[in-house]
Coordinates of C-alpha atoms in Angstrom, one line a residue:
M1 CA 103.2 96.2 258.3
G2 CA 100.1 93.7 258.1
R3 CA 98.2 96.1 256.3
L4 CA 100.7 96.7 253.7
K5 CA 101.0 93.0 253.2
E6 CA 97.3 92.6 252.9
R7 CA 97.3 95.3 250.1
F8 CA 100.3 93.9 248.4
Q9 CA 98.6 90.4 248.4
A10 CA 95.3 92.1 247.1
F11 CA 97.5 93.6 244.3
V12 CA 99.1 90.4 243.4
N13 CA 95.7 88.7 243.1
N14 CA 93.9 91.6 241.4
R15 CA 92.3 90.6 238.1
W16 CA 93.3 94.0 236.6
L17 CA 97.0 93.0 237.2
V18 CA 96.3 89.9 235.2
F19 CA 94.7 92.0 232.4
V20 CA 97.6 94.4 232.1
A21 CA 100.3 91.5 232.2
A22 CA 98.3 89.9 229.4
M23 CA 98.4 93.2 227.6
W24 CA 102.2 93.3 227.8
I25 CA 102.6 89.7 226.6
Q26 CA 100.2 90.4 223.7
S27 CA 102.2 93.4 222.7
C28 CA 105.2 91.2 221.6
A29 CA 103.2 88.1 220.9
G30 CA 102.4 89.0 217.2
F31 CA 105.8 88.6 215.8
G32 CA 104.5 86.9 212.6
Y33 CA 103.3 90.3 211.5
I34 CA 107.0 91.2 211.0
F35 CA 107.9 88.3 208.9
G36 CA 108.1 90.6 205.9
S37 CA 111.0 92.4 207.6
I38 CA 113.0 89.3 208.2
S39 CA 112.3 87.4 204.9
P40 CA 114.9 89.6 202.9
V41 CA 117.7 88.8 205.2
I42 CA 116.7 84.9 205.0
K43 CA 116.1 85.2 201.2
S44 CA 119.6 86.8 200.4
S45 CA 121.6 84.7 203.2
L46 CA 120.2 81.2 201.9
N47 CA 120.0 82.2 198.1
Y48 CA 116.0 81.5 198.1
N49 CA 113.8 82.5 195.4
Q50 CA 110.6 83.9 195.7
R51 CA 108.6 80.6 195.6
Q52 CA 110.8 79.2 198.1
L53 CA 110.3 82.2 200.5
S54 CA 106.7 82.0 200.0
K55 CA 106.7 78.5 201.4
L56 CA 108.2 80.0 204.5
G57 CA 105.5 82.3 204.7
V58 CA 102.8 79.7 204.5
A59 CA 104.7 77.8 207.1
K60 CA 104.6 80.9 209.2
D61 CA 100.7 81.4 208.8
L62 CA 100.2 77.6 209.7
G63 CA 102.2 78.1 212.8
D64 CA 100.2 81.2 213.8
S65 CA 96.8 79.5 213.2
V66 CA 97.2 75.9 214.1
G67 CA 96.7 75.7 218.0
F68 CA 95.2 72.5 218.8
L69 CA 98.0 71.7 221.0
A70 CA 98.0 75.0 222.7
G71 CA 94.4 74.7 223.4
S72 CA 94.7 71.3 224.6
L73 CA 97.6 71.9 226.9
S74 CA 95.9 75.0 228.5
D75 CA 93.1 72.5 229.6
R76 CA 95.6 70.2 231.1
L77 CA 98.5 72.2 232.4
P78 CA 98.6 75.5 234.4
L79 CA 98.6 78.6 232.2
W80 CA 102.1 79.3 233.1
G81 CA 103.2 75.8 231.8
A82 CA 101.5 76.5 228.6
L83 CA 103.2 79.9 228.4
L84 CA 106.7 78.3 229.2
V85 CA 105.9 75.8 226.4
G86 CA 105.4 78.7 224.0
A87 CA 108.3 80.6 225.0
F88 CA 110.5 77.5 224.3
Q89 CA 109.0 77.0 220.8
N90 CA 109.7 80.7 220.0
L91 CA 113.2 80.5 221.4
I92 CA 114.2 77.2 219.6
G93 CA 112.2 78.0 216.1
Y94 CA 113.6 81.5 215.6
G95 CA 116.8 81.0 217.5
W96 CA 117.9 78.2 215.2
V97 CA 116.9 80.2 212.1
W98 CA 119.2 82.9 213.4
L99 CA 122.2 80.7 213.8
I100 CA 121.5 79.4 210.4
V101 CA 121.3 82.9 208.7
T102 CA 124.3 84.3 210.6
G103 CA 126.4 81.1 209.6
R104 CA 126.7 79.8 213.1
A105 CA 124.9 76.5 212.3
P106 CA 124.6 74.6 209.0
V107 CA 122.2 75.4 206.5
L108 CA 119.1 72.9 206.5
P109 CA 116.9 71.9 203.8
L110 CA 113.8 74.0 202.7
W111 CA 111.4 71.6 204.4
A112 CA 113.4 71.8 207.8
M113 CA 113.3 75.5 207.7
C114 CA 109.6 75.5 207.0
I115 CA 109.3 73.4 210.2
L116 CA 111.6 75.7 212.2
I117 CA 109.4 78.7 211.2
F118 CA 106.3 76.8 212.0
V119 CA 107.5 75.7 215.6
G120 CA 108.9 79.3 216.2
N121 CA 105.8 81.3 215.2
N122 CA 103.5 78.5 216.8
G123 CA 104.6 80.0 220.1
E124 CA 102.1 82.7 219.5
T125 CA 99.2 80.2 219.9
Y126 CA 100.3 79.6 223.4
F127 CA 100.7 83.3 224.3
N128 CA 97.3 84.1 222.7
T129 CA 95.5 81.2 224.4
A130 CA 96.8 81.8 227.9
A131 CA 96.1 85.6 227.8
L132 CA 92.4 85.2 226.6
V133 CA 91.5 82.2 228.9
S134 CA 92.7 83.9 231.9
C135 CA 91.2 87.2 231.2
V136 CA 87.8 86.0 229.9
Q137 CA 87.5 83.8 233.1
N138 CA 88.3 86.7 235.1
F139 CA 86.0 89.3 233.3
P140 CA 83.1 86.9 232.5
K141 CA 80.6 90.0 232.2
S142 CA 83.1 92.1 230.2
R143 CA 84.3 89.5 227.4
G144 CA 84.0 91.9 224.4
P145 CA 86.2 94.8 225.9
V146 CA 88.8 92.3 227.3
V147 CA 89.0 90.3 224.1
G148 CA 89.1 93.3 221.9
I149 CA 91.8 94.9 223.8
L150 CA 94.2 91.9 224.0
K151 CA 93.8 91.2 220.4
G152 CA 94.3 94.6 219.6
F153 CA 97.6 94.7 221.3
A154 CA 98.5 91.5 219.3
G155 CA 98.0 93.3 216.2
L156 CA 100.0 96.3 217.3
S157 CA 102.8 94.1 218.3
G158 CA 104.5 94.1 215.0
A159 CA 104.7 97.9 215.1
I160 CA 106.0 97.8 218.7
L161 CA 108.7 95.3 217.9
T162 CA 109.8 97.3 214.8
Q163 CA 110.1 100.4 216.9
I164 CA 112.2 98.7 219.4
Y165 CA 114.7 97.2 216.9
T166 CA 115.0 100.7 215.3
M167 CA 116.0 102.1 218.9
I168 CA 118.5 99.2 219.4
N169 CA 120.1 100.1 216.2
F170 CA 121.4 96.6 215.4
P171 CA 124.4 96.4 212.9
D172 CA 122.5 94.1 210.7
Q173 CA 119.1 92.8 210.0
A174 CA 119.7 89.3 211.0
S175 CA 119.8 90.6 214.5
L176 CA 116.0 91.3 214.2
I177 CA 115.5 87.5 214.0
F178 CA 117.5 87.2 217.3
M179 CA 115.2 89.8 219.0
I180 CA 112.2 88.0 217.9
A181 CA 113.5 84.7 219.2
V182 CA 114.8 86.2 222.7
G183 CA 112.6 89.3 223.3
P184 CA 109.1 87.5 223.5
A185 CA 110.4 84.6 225.5
M186 CA 112.0 87.0 228.1
V187 CA 108.8 89.0 228.6
V188 CA 106.4 85.8 228.8
I189 CA 108.8 84.1 231.3
A190 CA 108.9 87.2 233.5
L191 CA 105.2 87.3 233.6
M192 CA 103.9 83.9 233.3
F193 CA 103.0 83.4 237.0
I194 CA 100.7 86.3 236.7
I195 CA 98.6 85.1 234.0
R196 CA 96.1 83.0 235.8
P197 CA 92.4 82.9 236.7
V198 CA 92.0 84.9 240.4
G199 CA 88.2 84.6 240.8
G200 CA 87.7 87.8 238.9
H201 CA 83.9 87.3 239.1
R202 CA 84.0 88.0 242.8
Q203 CA 86.1 91.4 242.2
V204 CA 83.4 93.2 240.4
R205 CA 83.5 96.9 241.6
P206 CA 81.4 100.1 240.8
S207 CA 84.7 101.6 239.4
D208 CA 85.1 99.1 236.8
G209 CA 83.5 101.3 233.9
L210 CA 85.9 104.1 234.9
S211 CA 88.8 101.5 234.7
F212 CA 87.8 100.2 231.2
T213 CA 87.4 103.9 230.0
F214 CA 91.0 104.6 231.2
I215 CA 92.3 101.4 229.5
Y216 CA 90.5 102.4 226.3
S217 CA 91.8 105.9 226.4
V218 CA 95.4 104.7 226.6
C219 CA 94.7 102.3 223.7
L220 CA 93.4 105.1 221.6
L221 CA 96.4 107.4 222.6
L222 CA 98.9 104.4 221.7
A223 CA 97.4 104.0 218.4
A224 CA 97.5 107.6 217.4
Y225 CA 101.1 107.9 218.6
L226 CA 102.2 105.0 216.8
M227 CA 100.6 106.1 213.7
G228 CA 102.4 109.5 213.9
V229 CA 105.8 107.9 214.8
M230 CA 105.6 105.6 211.7
L231 CA 104.4 108.2 209.2
L232 CA 107.2 110.7 210.5
E233 CA 110.0 107.9 210.4
D234 CA 108.8 106.8 207.0
L235 CA 108.7 110.2 205.5
V236 CA 111.5 112.0 207.1
S237 CA 115.1 111.4 208.1
V238 CA 115.1 111.0 211.9
S239 CA 118.1 111.0 214.1
H240 CA 118.7 108.2 216.3
T241 CA 118.4 110.3 219.5
L242 CA 114.8 111.2 218.4
V243 CA 113.9 107.4 217.7
T244 CA 115.3 106.7 221.3
I245 CA 112.9 109.3 222.7
F246 CA 110.1 108.2 220.6
T247 CA 110.7 104.6 222.0
V248 CA 110.9 105.7 225.6
I249 CA 107.6 107.6 225.2
L250 CA 106.0 104.2 223.8
F251 CA 107.4 102.2 226.9
F252 CA 105.8 104.7 229.0
L253 CA 102.5 104.3 227.3
L254 CA 102.6 100.6 227.6
I255 CA 103.3 100.8 231.2
T256 CA 100.6 103.3 232.1
P257 CA 97.8 100.7 232.6
I258 CA 99.4 99.4 235.7
I259 CA 97.8 102.5 237.2
V260 CA 94.4 100.6 237.5
P261 CA 95.5 97.7 239.6
I262 CA 97.6 99.7 241.8
A263 CA 94.8 102.3 242.4
L264 CA 92.3 99.5 243.2
S265 CA 94.6 97.4 245.6
F266 CA 96.3 100.4 247.6
S267 CA 93.5 103.3 247.5
E268 CA 90.4 101.3 248.0
E269 CA 89.4 99.3 251.1
P270 CA 89.6 95.8 250.3
R271 CA 86.2 94.2 250.1
D272 CA 85.2 91.5 252.6
P273 CA 84.5 88.2 251.2
A274 CA 81.1 88.1 252.9
E275 CA 80.1 90.9 250.5
E276 CA 80.1 88.3 247.8
V277 CA 76.5 87.4 248.7
L278 CA 75.5 90.7 247.3
L279 CA 76.5 89.9 243.8
P280 CA 73.8 88.5 241.5
K281 CA 73.9 84.7 241.7
S282 CA 74.8 84.3 238.1
E283 CA 77.9 86.5 238.4
Q284 CA 78.9 84.5 241.5
Q285 CA 78.8 81.3 239.6
E286 CA 80.4 82.4 236.3
A287 CA 84.1 81.9 236.5
G288 CA 84.8 79.2 233.9
K289 CA 83.5 76.3 236.0
P290 CA 80.0 75.8 237.3
E291 CA 79.9 75.8 241.3
Q292 CA 76.9 73.5 241.7
S293 CA 78.1 70.3 242.9
D294 CA 74.8 68.4 243.0
Q295 CA 74.5 66.7 239.9
E296 CA 70.6 66.3 240.4
H297 CA 70.1 70.1 240.1
E298 CA 71.9 70.1 236.6
V299 CA 69.7 67.5 235.6
I300 CA 66.5 68.9 236.8
F301 CA 67.5 72.3 235.0
S302 CA 68.1 70.3 231.7
E303 CA 64.5 68.8 232.2
V304 CA 63.3 72.1 232.5
E305 CA 64.8 73.5 229.2
D306 CA 63.3 70.4 227.7
E307 CA 59.6 70.4 229.1
K308 CA 59.0 74.3 229.6
P309 CA 56.3 75.7 227.2
V310 CA 57.6 77.6 224.3
E311 CA 55.6 80.8 225.2
V312 CA 57.8 81.1 228.3
D313 CA 60.7 82.4 226.3
L314 CA 58.4 85.0 224.9
L315 CA 57.7 86.7 228.3
P316 CA 59.7 89.5 229.9
A317 CA 62.9 88.5 231.8
S318 CA 61.5 88.9 235.2
E319 CA 58.4 87.1 234.6
R320 CA 60.0 84.4 232.7
Q321 CA 62.4 83.7 235.5
K322 CA 59.6 83.2 237.9
R323 CA 58.0 80.8 235.6
I324 CA 61.0 78.7 235.1
A325 CA 61.7 78.7 238.8
Q326 CA 58.1 77.5 239.5
L327 CA 58.4 74.7 236.9
Q328 CA 61.8 73.6 238.4
A329 CA 60.3 73.3 241.9
E330 CA 57.4 71.4 240.5
L331 CA 59.8 69.1 238.9
F332 CA 61.9 68.7 242.1
Q333 CA 58.7 67.8 244.1
A334 CA 57.4 65.5 241.4
A335 CA 60.8 63.8 241.2
A336 CA 61.0 63.3 245.1
K337 CA 57.7 61.5 245.0
G338 CA 58.5 59.4 242.0
A339 CA 55.7 60.8 239.9
V340 CA 58.3 61.6 237.3
R341 CA 61.4 60.0 236.3
V342 CA 63.9 62.7 235.3
K343 CA 65.9 62.2 232.1
R344 CA 69.6 62.1 232.1
K345 CA 71.1 65.0 230.4
R346 CA 72.2 64.2 226.6
G347 CA 74.5 67.2 226.0
P348 CA 75.0 70.7 227.2
H349 CA 72.6 73.4 226.1
R350 CA 73.9 76.7 224.2
G351 CA 75.5 78.9 227.1
E352 CA 76.8 76.0 229.0
D353 CA 80.2 74.3 228.8
F354 CA 81.0 72.4 225.6
T355 CA 84.0 70.3 224.8
L356 CA 85.4 70.7 221.2
M357 CA 83.6 67.5 219.9
Q358 CA 80.2 68.6 221.3
A359 CA 80.6 71.9 219.8
L360 CA 81.4 70.3 216.3
I361 CA 78.1 68.8 216.0
K362 CA 76.5 72.1 216.5
A363 CA 75.1 74.3 213.5
D364 CA 75.9 77.6 215.7
F365 CA 79.4 76.6 215.8
W366 CA 79.8 75.9 211.9
L367 CA 77.7 79.2 211.4
I368 CA 80.4 81.2 213.3
F369 CA 83.5 79.3 211.7
F370 CA 82.0 79.8 208.0
S371 CA 81.1 83.4 208.9
L372 CA 84.6 84.0 210.1
L373 CA 86.1 82.2 207.2
L374 CA 84.4 84.5 204.6
G375 CA 84.7 87.6 206.5
S376 CA 88.4 87.4 207.9
G377 CA 89.7 85.3 205.2
S378 CA 88.8 88.4 202.8
G379 CA 90.2 90.7 205.0
L380 CA 93.7 88.9 205.3
T381 CA 93.8 88.5 201.6
V382 CA 93.8 92.5 201.5
I383 CA 96.4 92.5 204.1
D384 CA 98.6 89.9 202.2
N385 CA 98.1 91.8 198.9
L386 CA 98.3 95.3 200.0
G387 CA 101.7 96.0 198.4
Q388 CA 100.7 94.9 194.8
M389 CA 97.2 96.5 195.3
S390 CA 98.7 100.0 195.9
Q391 CA 101.4 99.5 193.2
S392 CA 98.8 98.6 190.7
L393 CA 96.9 101.9 191.4
G394 CA 99.9 103.9 191.1
Y395 CA 101.3 104.5 194.7
D396 CA 105.1 104.2 195.1
N397 CA 105.3 104.1 198.8
T398 CA 103.4 101.0 200.0
H399 CA 104.6 101.3 203.6
I400 CA 102.1 103.9 204.5
F401 CA 99.2 101.6 203.6
V402 CA 100.7 98.8 205.7
S403 CA 101.2 100.9 208.7
M404 CA 97.8 102.5 208.1
I405 CA 95.9 99.0 208.1
S406 CA 97.9 97.9 211.2
I407 CA 96.4 100.7 213.0
W408 CA 92.9 100.4 211.8
N409 CA 93.1 96.7 212.5
F410 CA 94.0 97.7 216.1
L411 CA 91.3 100.2 216.6
G412 CA 88.7 97.5 214.9
R413 CA 89.7 95.1 217.6
V414 CA 89.2 97.6 220.2
G415 CA 86.1 99.1 219.0
G416 CA 84.5 95.8 218.0
G417 CA 84.8 94.7 221.6
Y418 CA 83.6 97.8 223.1
F419 CA 80.6 98.2 220.6
S420 CA 79.5 94.6 220.8
E421 CA 79.5 94.8 224.7
I422 CA 77.2 97.5 224.5
I423 CA 74.8 95.5 222.3
V424 CA 74.7 92.5 224.8
R425 CA 75.0 94.5 228.1
D426 CA 72.3 97.2 227.2
H427 CA 70.1 95.5 224.9
A428 CA 70.6 91.9 225.6
Y429 CA 70.8 91.4 221.9
P430 CA 73.1 88.7 220.4
R431 CA 76.7 89.7 220.0
P432 CA 77.1 88.2 216.4
V433 CA 74.8 91.2 215.1
S434 CA 77.9 93.4 215.4
M435 CA 79.8 90.8 213.2
A436 CA 77.3 91.3 210.6
V437 CA 77.7 94.9 210.8
A438 CA 81.5 94.5 210.5
Q439 CA 81.2 92.2 207.4
L440 CA 79.0 94.8 205.7
V441 CA 81.5 97.5 206.4
M442 CA 84.3 95.2 204.8
A443 CA 81.9 94.6 202.0
V444 CA 81.8 98.3 201.0
G445 CA 85.7 98.6 201.5
H446 CA 86.2 95.7 198.8
V447 CA 83.9 97.9 196.5
F448 CA 86.2 100.8 197.0
F449 CA 89.4 98.8 196.2
A450 CA 87.5 97.4 193.0
M451 CA 86.7 100.7 191.6
G452 CA 89.9 102.4 192.3
W453 CA 88.8 105.9 192.6
P454 CA 91.0 108.6 193.7
G455 CA 91.7 108.2 197.3
A456 CA 90.0 104.7 197.3
M457 CA 93.1 103.1 199.0
Y458 CA 92.9 105.1 201.9
I459 CA 89.2 104.6 202.6
G460 CA 89.5 100.8 201.6
T461 CA 92.3 100.3 204.0
L462 CA 90.3 102.1 206.6
L463 CA 87.1 100.0 206.1
I464 CA 88.9 96.6 205.6
G465 CA 91.3 97.2 208.7
L466 CA 88.3 98.2 211.0
G467 CA 86.2 95.3 209.8
Y468 CA 88.8 92.6 210.0
G469 CA 90.1 93.6 213.4
A470 CA 86.4 93.6 214.8
H471 CA 86.1 89.9 214.0
W472 CA 88.9 89.1 216.4
A473 CA 87.1 90.8 219.3
I474 CA 83.5 89.7 218.6
V475 CA 84.3 86.0 217.7
P476 CA 86.1 84.7 220.8
A477 CA 83.6 86.4 222.9
A478 CA 80.6 85.0 221.1
A479 CA 82.2 81.5 221.2
S480 CA 82.7 81.9 225.0
E481 CA 79.0 82.9 225.6
L482 CA 77.6 80.3 223.3
F483 CA 79.9 77.3 224.2
G484 CA 81.3 78.1 227.6
L485 CA 84.6 78.9 229.0
K486 CA 85.7 75.5 230.5
K487 CA 87.2 74.2 227.1
F488 CA 87.5 77.7 225.6
G489 CA 91.1 77.4 224.5
A490 CA 90.5 74.4 222.2
L491 CA 87.5 76.1 220.8
Y492 CA 89.2 79.3 220.1
N493 CA 92.2 77.6 218.4
F494 CA 89.9 75.6 216.0
L495 CA 88.0 78.6 215.0
T496 CA 91.3 80.5 214.1
L497 CA 91.7 77.8 211.3
A498 CA 89.1 79.7 209.5
N499 CA 91.7 82.7 209.1
P500 CA 94.3 80.9 207.0
A501 CA 91.5 78.7 205.3
G502 CA 89.9 81.8 203.9
S503 CA 93.2 83.3 203.0
L504 CA 94.2 80.2 201.0
V505 CA 91.0 80.3 198.9
F506 CA 90.8 84.0 198.4
S507 CA 94.4 84.8 198.0
G508 CA 96.1 81.5 197.0
V509 CA 93.5 80.6 194.4
I510 CA 91.4 83.6 193.4
A511 CA 93.5 86.7 193.9
S512 CA 96.7 85.3 192.4
S513 CA 95.2 83.5 189.3
I514 CA 93.1 86.7 188.4
Y515 CA 96.2 88.9 188.9
D516 CA 98.4 86.7 186.9
H517 CA 95.8 86.4 184.0
E518 CA 95.4 90.4 183.9
A519 CA 99.2 90.7 183.9
E520 CA 99.5 88.2 181.2
K521 CA 97.0 90.0 179.2
Q522 CA 98.7 93.5 179.6
A523 CA 102.1 91.9 178.9
H524 CA 100.8 90.5 175.7
Q525 CA 99.2 93.9 174.6
H526 CA 102.5 95.6 175.4
H527 CA 104.2 93.1 173.2
I528 CA 101.9 93.6 170.4
Q529 CA 102.3 97.3 170.7
L530 CA 106.1 96.9 170.6
Q531 CA 106.0 94.8 167.4
M532 CA 103.5 97.4 165.8
S533 CA 106.3 100.1 166.6
G534 CA 108.7 98.0 164.5
L535 CA 111.0 97.4 167.6
L536 CA 113.4 94.4 166.9
F537 CA 114.0 91.7 169.5
S538 CA 110.7 92.5 171.2
G539 CA 110.1 88.9 171.7
L540 CA 113.1 88.5 173.9
Y541 CA 111.9 91.4 175.7
G542 CA 108.6 90.3 176.3
Q543 CA 109.8 86.8 177.7
D544 CA 112.4 88.5 180.2
E545 CA 109.9 91.0 181.3
V546 CA 108.4 90.4 184.9
L547 CA 104.8 90.0 184.8
K548 CA 103.2 93.3 186.4
C549 CA 99.5 94.4 186.5
E550 CA 98.6 98.1 186.3
G551 CA 95.2 99.7 187.0
S552 CA 92.0 98.8 189.2
V553 CA 91.5 95.8 186.7
C554 CA 94.1 93.7 188.4
F555 CA 91.8 93.4 191.6
F556 CA 88.7 94.4 190.3
L557 CA 87.1 91.0 190.1
T558 CA 88.7 89.7 193.1
S559 CA 87.4 92.5 195.2
M560 CA 83.9 92.2 194.0
I561 CA 83.9 88.5 194.6
M562 CA 85.2 89.1 198.3
S563 CA 82.6 91.8 198.6
G564 CA 80.0 89.3 197.6
F565 CA 81.1 86.8 200.1
C566 CA 81.2 89.4 202.9
V567 CA 77.7 89.9 202.3
I568 CA 77.2 86.0 202.4
A569 CA 79.0 86.2 205.7
A570 CA 76.8 89.0 207.3
V571 CA 73.7 86.6 206.1
L572 CA 75.3 83.9 208.0
S573 CA 75.9 86.1 211.1
M574 CA 72.3 87.1 211.0
I575 CA 71.2 83.5 211.1
L576 CA 73.1 83.0 214.1
V577 CA 71.5 86.2 215.7
Y578 CA 68.2 84.6 215.0
R579 CA 69.1 81.3 216.6
T580 CA 70.7 82.8 219.5
K581 CA 68.2 85.5 220.7
I582 CA 67.0 83.4 223.5
V583 CA 70.4 82.4 224.6
Y584 CA 71.5 86.0 225.1
A585 CA 68.2 87.1 226.6
N586 CA 68.9 84.5 229.3
L587 CA 72.5 85.5 229.7
Y588 CA 72.3 89.3 229.7
G589 CA 68.4 90.0 230.2
K590 CA 68.7 89.0 233.9
S591 CA 71.0 92.0 234.5
R592 CA 68.5 94.6 232.9
T593 CA 65.7 93.8 235.2

């Protein structure tokens, strides 16, 4: 009985259990992705026009991206407290909207509805922050795969929630709002005490590589399965019984990763805490907070960084480590004798823990921000305008491309985390180089959209989806490596502001203006042709005609501009690579020697 209790305790405190629970939370945390499914019922119930509905969409995007409060609370509250706040916001925001849409509560002004949508969608930021903070601290040496998988599940959540809604077969579309309000909150409350740091740096196992391979296999199978189900349900009339079977299989795939913590906790012998001394010292100390309590050691290390000769950084990792240790010992001895006075540390160095204010004065932080703004902002513009882009090229069924870019987005997040981890682990090369590659891939994708060649929509959707998704696996991991884990929540949530900022510039200013200009030109030409044909009352026809643009010209200039900005983003990423080579050599070079 005592042995079983010990195994169960090991299971509860297993970092893989935290990771799997975070995956489940993320799989229902991206409810902002299905705003397009609930907007028609909001529009019809409240008699909104398209402009009013667009304002609700802006409020939704802001709620999804403004995570200052979530980042601050994750530093001050236990993570279960932050999750509870997010669940409460989600329930109140969307629950109130559901009451209004169904006539159970009085209709509020548009500005109040925007606040409700903002509050409800802002719950996502708490779910994302808690999941990322706990898992990055539990897997400090596997940040890329962990972030990629978690962000990937967030991207898939729209398809998952839609499939569940289809299975339940509610009598009206307003019930989807109710499901968004209640479903994620229930899942989060059920799992909130599991999401926490559990000293994962002390749980390194030789089998970790196999565990990640298994999780990756489940992710790829899940993506392929959802792609097939969505296409089948979109193209063929499927019975409700078959939809139920599809959803049960989906649940089975989502639950499958629990095999990993069960196997590790109940099949392997629990490791003696004394074995921790066998871990590299760097891994023992990397759990979100430095374990050195002696402030003088920290000051001496800062002095070493300031005083060491430049040529030391050019030495091989093993020799560099010896020289730094020798210099540190000399400084200790000199300081003890009073021969030198050690300077107080002015601020953290790259790779140490930064506060948000300390990071905001660093050029590296702004290189990440603007590179993300140009890269992910252009990708989000494509996602937001994919329906009009496909219609302009003559495609009637736009849902296929929306479904496809969701899957490619998921695979980009998972793949971006995986390949960026190979770069840093096997080659000790800066992670942002993988971000530069993703941005160049997106630049090519934008060119395909601009040219409008046969099949360009399929290739462009593939390239943009992969590149955009990769950003959200690479950026959080790189930020945690360069600016530490202690204030990771606040840092991450500030960086996410680049996404709506980029979309506002590319979609709200550039794409919409060019599209309307080309549509007006085509409408004017059509009006002239009607007059030349001798048709009467053509002026009235032209005034009532809805502006619609056709052909690749509609998004040609926009796509070429975004392609150019993606190239600029790649250049910014490579500047960051050049500036952080030494940091990554120190972080990961030791493990290769």
